[in-house]
Amino acid sequence: MIKIAPSLLSADFADLGRDAGRLANWGADLVHMDVMDGHFVPNITFGPAMVRALRPHTALPLDVHLMVENPAAWVSPFRDAGADIITVHAEADRHLQRTLQKIRDTGAQSGAVLNPATPLCAVEHVLRDCDLVLLMCVNPGFGGQRFLPQLPEKIAALRRLADRLNPALEIEVDGGIDPETAKLCREAGATILVAGHAVFSSTDPAGMIRQLRGA
Ligand code: DX5
Ligand code: ZN
C-alpha cells in the first residue's frame, strides 16, 4: 500500500519529459512536482506551463506540491494544466479550509503541507477536508537535504489523529528520504514517500524504488 513519488526536482531540468516518462517503468506510483516561487521558499522552479508540458509524457498521477505564497490563486491554473493532487502549505494560507475545498471542487485530490516546525494542530480541524497531509522532513526549497530526526514521532502522532478524524487520510513525507529514513517513515505510518536525490542519483532507480517501498 506504500506509494513512491519521485521528485522531478532532482531530475535533469534540460530533459524533464524523458525523466518523467521513465518513472512508470521504474515502478513509481506518482510524479512529485515541486513548485517554488522564490518567496515562500528561497528557490524558484516552474509554473503551470511545465505541468502542462509534462502531462503527455506520463500516465502516472501528477502530485503538485505548491511552495508558493497565496496558493489559492494557483489551484485552478495547476488543475487545468493536469495536476491530479494539489498540496498547499498551511503556513502560506490564511484560509486553508477554503483552499482545500477549492481543490476538491476542481476534482483533484487535496492536501495540506506542514513545515517541520509547524505543529499538527495547524491541520487538525481540516483533516476531513484533506485526502492527504504532507509532512516536510526538511525545510523546503532544495533537494538532497538531511532528514530531520524528529519527524517519525510527528508522523506517528498524525496517524493517531487521522485514525480518529479521517482514517482514509494518506500521510505523505518529503525530504531526505532514503532506504533508511523510508523505513522509519513507513513504520510510523506514512503511506506516500517522496524521494528526489535517492531515486535520481541511483545507478538502479527501479531497485531504489523497490527498497524505498520496503519490498
Ligand atoms: C524540497 C522538496 C522535495 C525535494 C525532496 O523542498 O519539496 O520534494 O525534492 O528531495 P530529496 O528527496 O532529495 O530530499
Ligand atoms: Zn516536494
mmCIF file of C-alpha atoms in Angstrom, residues 4-201:
data_model
loop_
_atom_site.group_PDB
_atom_site.id
_atom_site.type_symbol
_atom_site.label_atom_id
_atom_site.label_comp_id
_atom_site.label_asym_id
_atom_site.label_seq_id
_atom_site.Cartn_x
_atom_site.Cartn_y
_atom_site.Cartn_z
ATOM 1 C CA ILE A 4 6.547 6.126 -4.128
ATOM 2 C CA ALA A 5 6.582 9.619 -5.628
ATOM 3 C CA PRO A 6 9.930 10.542 -7.194
ATOM 4 C CA SER A 7 10.527 14.297 -7.171
ATOM 5 C CA LEU A 8 11.448 15.826 -10.521
ATOM 6 C CA LEU A 9 13.441 18.458 -8.606
ATOM 7 C CA SER A 10 16.406 16.078 -8.841
ATOM 8 C CA ALA A 11 15.783 15.111 -12.494
ATOM 9 C CA ASP A 12 17.577 16.643 -15.478
ATOM 10 C CA PHE A 13 15.818 20.003 -15.993
ATOM 11 C CA ALA A 14 17.015 20.016 -19.590
ATOM 12 C CA ASP A 15 15.263 16.677 -20.174
ATOM 13 C CA LEU A 16 12.268 16.568 -17.848
ATOM 14 C CA GLY A 17 9.981 14.935 -20.412
ATOM 15 C CA ARG A 18 12.353 11.997 -20.756
ATOM 16 C CA ASP A 19 12.819 11.656 -16.999
ATOM 17 C CA ALA A 20 9.084 11.917 -16.220
ATOM 18 C CA GLY A 21 8.466 9.292 -18.889
ATOM 19 C CA ARG A 22 10.826 6.805 -17.242
ATOM 20 C CA LEU A 23 9.151 6.829 -13.822
ATOM 21 C CA ALA A 24 6.378 4.335 -14.586
ATOM 22 C CA ASN A 25 8.900 1.771 -15.848
ATOM 23 C CA TRP A 26 10.907 2.258 -12.683
ATOM 24 C CA GLY A 27 7.829 1.281 -10.649
ATOM 25 C CA ALA A 28 6.880 4.734 -9.331
ATOM 26 C CA ASP A 29 3.274 5.439 -8.353
ATOM 27 C CA LEU A 30 3.138 9.247 -8.649
ATOM 28 C CA VAL A 31 5.189 12.063 -10.129
ATOM 29 C CA HIS A 32 6.029 14.681 -7.483
ATOM 30 C CA MET A 33 6.423 18.210 -8.861
ATOM 31 C CA ASP A 34 7.876 20.942 -6.648
ATOM 32 C CA VAL A 35 6.582 24.419 -7.458
ATOM 33 C CA MET A 36 8.650 27.179 -5.799
ATOM 34 C CA ASP A 37 8.063 30.907 -6.131
ATOM 35 C CA GLY A 38 11.183 32.448 -4.586
ATOM 36 C CA HIS A 39 9.081 33.990 -1.786
ATOM 37 C CA PHE A 40 7.642 31.160 0.283
ATOM 38 C CA VAL A 41 10.903 29.267 -0.202
ATOM 39 C CA PRO A 42 14.347 30.557 -1.221
ATOM 40 C CA ASN A 43 14.306 28.920 -4.660
ATOM 41 C CA ILE A 44 12.391 29.139 -7.962
ATOM 42 C CA THR A 45 11.368 26.185 -10.126
ATOM 43 C CA PHE A 46 8.451 26.212 -12.558
ATOM 44 C CA GLY A 47 4.782 27.043 -13.031
ATOM 45 C CA PRO A 48 1.656 25.548 -14.618
ATOM 46 C CA ALA A 49 3.172 25.635 -18.113
ATOM 47 C CA MET A 50 5.682 22.972 -17.067
ATOM 48 C CA VAL A 51 2.950 20.742 -15.647
ATOM 49 C CA ARG A 52 1.027 21.119 -18.909
ATOM 50 C CA ALA A 53 4.124 20.312 -20.962
ATOM 51 C CA LEU A 54 4.913 17.185 -18.921
ATOM 52 C CA ARG A 55 1.352 15.847 -18.758
ATOM 53 C CA PRO A 56 1.607 13.895 -22.064
ATOM 54 C CA HIS A 57 4.902 12.277 -21.018
ATOM 55 C CA THR A 58 3.465 10.057 -18.279
ATOM 56 C CA ALA A 59 0.227 8.308 -17.369
ATOM 57 C CA LEU A 60 1.081 8.482 -13.651
ATOM 58 C CA PRO A 61 -0.863 10.920 -11.457
ATOM 59 C CA LEU A 62 0.838 14.310 -11.073
ATOM 60 C CA ASP A 63 1.350 15.302 -7.428
ATOM 61 C CA VAL A 64 1.874 19.078 -7.393
ATOM 62 C CA HIS A 65 3.443 20.484 -4.211
ATOM 63 C CA LEU A 66 2.884 24.239 -4.131
ATOM 64 C CA MET A 67 5.590 26.056 -2.168
ATOM 65 C CA VAL A 68 4.164 29.470 -3.020
ATOM 66 C CA GLU A 69 2.573 32.454 -1.320
ATOM 67 C CA ASN A 70 -1.190 32.784 -1.856
ATOM 68 C CA PRO A 71 -1.609 29.183 -3.097
ATOM 69 C CA ALA A 72 -5.384 29.564 -3.576
ATOM 70 C CA ALA A 73 -4.742 31.680 -6.668
ATOM 71 C CA TRP A 74 -2.844 28.790 -8.264
ATOM 72 C CA VAL A 75 -5.282 25.928 -7.720
ATOM 73 C CA SER A 76 -7.204 26.333 -10.990
ATOM 74 C CA PRO A 77 -4.166 27.031 -13.197
ATOM 75 C CA PHE A 78 -2.407 23.873 -11.977
ATOM 76 C CA ARG A 79 -5.562 21.748 -12.137
ATOM 77 C CA ASP A 80 -6.221 22.972 -15.692
ATOM 78 C CA ALA A 81 -2.619 22.093 -16.548
ATOM 79 C CA GLY A 82 -3.169 18.475 -15.478
ATOM 80 C CA ALA A 83 -2.449 18.186 -11.730
ATOM 81 C CA ASP A 84 -4.191 15.219 -10.057
ATOM 82 C CA ILE A 85 -3.146 16.037 -6.497
ATOM 83 C CA ILE A 86 -2.586 19.599 -5.276
ATOM 84 C CA THR A 87 -0.997 20.305 -1.899
ATOM 85 C CA VAL A 88 -0.710 23.714 -0.220
ATOM 86 C CA HIS A 89 1.296 24.826 2.789
ATOM 87 C CA ALA A 90 -0.701 25.694 5.911
ATOM 88 C CA GLU A 91 1.883 28.419 6.614
ATOM 89 C CA ALA A 92 1.136 30.148 3.299
ATOM 90 C CA ASP A 93 -2.646 30.266 3.506
ATOM 91 C CA ARG A 94 -4.891 32.289 5.845
ATOM 92 C CA HIS A 95 -7.941 30.385 4.658
ATOM 93 C CA LEU A 96 -6.702 26.832 4.398
ATOM 94 C CA GLN A 97 -10.116 25.159 4.638
ATOM 95 C CA ARG A 98 -11.430 27.266 1.772
ATOM 96 C CA THR A 99 -8.440 26.385 -0.399
ATOM 97 C CA LEU A 100 -8.691 22.655 0.351
ATOM 98 C CA GLN A 101 -12.376 22.784 -0.573
ATOM 99 C CA LYS A 102 -11.495 24.669 -3.733
ATOM 100 C CA ILE A 103 -9.032 21.927 -4.704
ATOM 101 C CA ARG A 104 -11.686 19.234 -4.194
ATOM 102 C CA ASP A 105 -14.227 21.272 -6.142
ATOM 103 C CA THR A 106 -11.927 21.063 -9.180
ATOM 104 C CA GLY A 107 -11.959 17.258 -8.888
ATOM 105 C CA ALA A 108 -8.344 16.994 -7.747
ATOM 106 C CA GLN A 109 -7.235 15.369 -4.502
ATOM 107 C CA SER A 110 -6.448 17.879 -1.772
ATOM 108 C CA GLY A 111 -3.590 18.030 0.671
ATOM 109 C CA ALA A 112 -2.219 20.333 3.349
ATOM 110 C CA VAL A 113 1.537 20.569 3.901
ATOM 111 C CA LEU A 114 3.362 21.334 7.156
ATOM 112 C CA ASN A 115 6.936 22.559 7.501
ATOM 113 C CA PRO A 116 8.970 20.725 10.154
ATOM 114 C CA ALA A 117 8.378 23.436 12.788
ATOM 115 C CA THR A 118 4.615 23.714 12.230
ATOM 116 C CA PRO A 119 2.574 21.734 14.757
ATOM 117 C CA LEU A 120 -0.083 19.203 13.773
ATOM 118 C CA CYS A 121 -2.805 21.378 15.309
ATOM 119 C CA ALA A 122 -2.488 23.565 12.187
ATOM 120 C CA VAL A 123 -4.319 20.828 10.230
ATOM 121 C CA GLU A 124 -6.369 19.104 12.950
ATOM 122 C CA HIS A 125 -9.554 20.994 12.107
ATOM 123 C CA VAL A 126 -9.235 20.498 8.345
ATOM 124 C CA LEU A 127 -8.280 16.806 8.319
ATOM 125 C CA ARG A 128 -11.667 15.879 6.847
ATOM 126 C CA ASP A 129 -11.054 18.351 4.015
ATOM 127 C CA CYS A 130 -7.808 16.564 3.115
ATOM 128 C CA ASP A 131 -7.190 13.422 1.094
ATOM 129 C CA LEU A 132 -3.616 13.606 2.299
ATOM 130 C CA VAL A 133 -1.336 15.563 4.593
ATOM 131 C CA LEU A 134 2.257 16.099 3.537
ATOM 132 C CA LEU A 135 4.792 16.366 6.345
ATOM 133 C CA MET A 136 8.034 18.067 5.334
ATOM 134 C CA CYS A 137 11.020 16.209 6.750
ATOM 135 C CA VAL A 138 13.426 19.024 5.735
ATOM 136 C CA ASN A 139 12.944 22.783 5.469
ATOM 137 C CA PRO A 140 11.643 23.116 1.911
ATOM 138 C CA GLY A 141 13.459 24.706 -1.003
ATOM 139 C CA PHE A 142 16.139 22.269 -2.056
ATOM 140 C CA GLY A 143 16.676 18.598 -2.785
ATOM 141 C CA GLY A 144 19.338 16.479 -1.167
ATOM 142 C CA GLN A 145 18.970 17.755 2.404
ATOM 143 C CA ARG A 146 19.229 15.652 5.550
ATOM 144 C CA PHE A 147 16.095 14.087 7.106
ATOM 145 C CA LEU A 148 15.194 15.691 10.450
ATOM 146 C CA PRO A 149 15.170 13.013 13.173
ATOM 147 C CA GLN A 150 12.118 14.379 14.997
ATOM 148 C CA LEU A 151 9.798 13.538 12.078
ATOM 149 C CA PRO A 152 8.919 9.891 12.808
ATOM 150 C CA GLU A 153 7.295 10.960 16.084
ATOM 151 C CA LYS A 154 5.281 13.621 14.226
ATOM 152 C CA ILE A 155 4.181 11.083 11.597
ATOM 153 C CA ALA A 156 3.009 8.662 14.284
ATOM 154 C CA ALA A 157 1.088 11.442 16.058
ATOM 155 C CA LEU A 158 -0.606 12.419 12.783
ATOM 156 C CA ARG A 159 -1.535 8.770 12.169
ATOM 157 C CA ARG A 160 -3.223 8.619 15.579
ATOM 158 C CA LEU A 161 -5.071 11.877 14.913
ATOM 159 C CA ALA A 162 -6.168 10.678 11.461
ATOM 160 C CA ASP A 163 -7.347 7.308 12.792
ATOM 161 C CA ARG A 164 -9.812 9.293 14.881
ATOM 162 C CA LEU A 165 -10.833 12.030 12.426
ATOM 163 C CA ASN A 166 -10.194 10.699 8.890
ATOM 164 C CA PRO A 167 -8.993 7.081 8.773
ATOM 165 C CA ALA A 168 -8.631 7.142 4.960
ATOM 166 C CA LEU A 169 -6.116 10.008 5.141
ATOM 167 C CA GLU A 170 -2.842 9.342 3.347
ATOM 168 C CA ILE A 171 0.319 10.619 5.017
ATOM 169 C CA GLU A 172 2.972 11.792 2.574
ATOM 170 C CA VAL A 173 6.543 12.551 3.637
ATOM 171 C CA ASP A 174 9.036 14.657 1.697
ATOM 172 C CA GLY A 175 12.705 15.451 2.170
ATOM 173 C CA GLY A 176 15.735 13.337 2.946
ATOM 174 C CA ILE A 177 14.018 10.044 2.149
ATOM 175 C CA ASP A 178 16.454 7.165 1.551
ATOM 176 C CA PRO A 179 16.081 3.446 2.318
ATOM 177 C CA GLU A 180 16.882 4.005 5.994
ATOM 178 C CA THR A 181 14.615 7.006 6.639
ATOM 179 C CA ALA A 182 11.907 5.456 4.421
ATOM 180 C CA LYS A 183 11.736 2.529 6.830
ATOM 181 C CA LEU A 184 11.313 4.877 9.814
ATOM 182 C CA CYS A 185 8.543 6.733 7.976
ATOM 183 C CA ARG A 186 6.699 3.559 6.907
ATOM 184 C CA GLU A 187 6.838 2.197 10.451
ATOM 185 C CA ALA A 188 5.474 5.495 11.790
ATOM 186 C CA GLY A 189 2.510 5.342 9.386
ATOM 187 C CA ALA A 190 3.495 7.232 6.222
ATOM 188 C CA THR A 191 1.847 5.896 3.059
ATOM 189 C CA ILE A 192 3.355 8.089 0.307
ATOM 190 C CA LEU A 193 7.123 8.622 0.168
ATOM 191 C CA VAL A 194 8.621 11.408 -1.947
ATOM 192 C CA ALA A 195 12.238 10.906 -2.991
ATOM 193 C CA GLY A 196 14.321 13.103 -5.258
ATOM 194 C CA HIS A 197 18.015 12.650 -4.675
ATOM 195 C CA ALA A 198 17.723 8.971 -3.681
ATOM 196 C CA VAL A 199 15.987 7.983 -6.934
ATOM 197 C CA PHE A 200 17.691 10.218 -9.473
ATOM 198 C CA SER A 201 21.243 9.765 -8.160
#
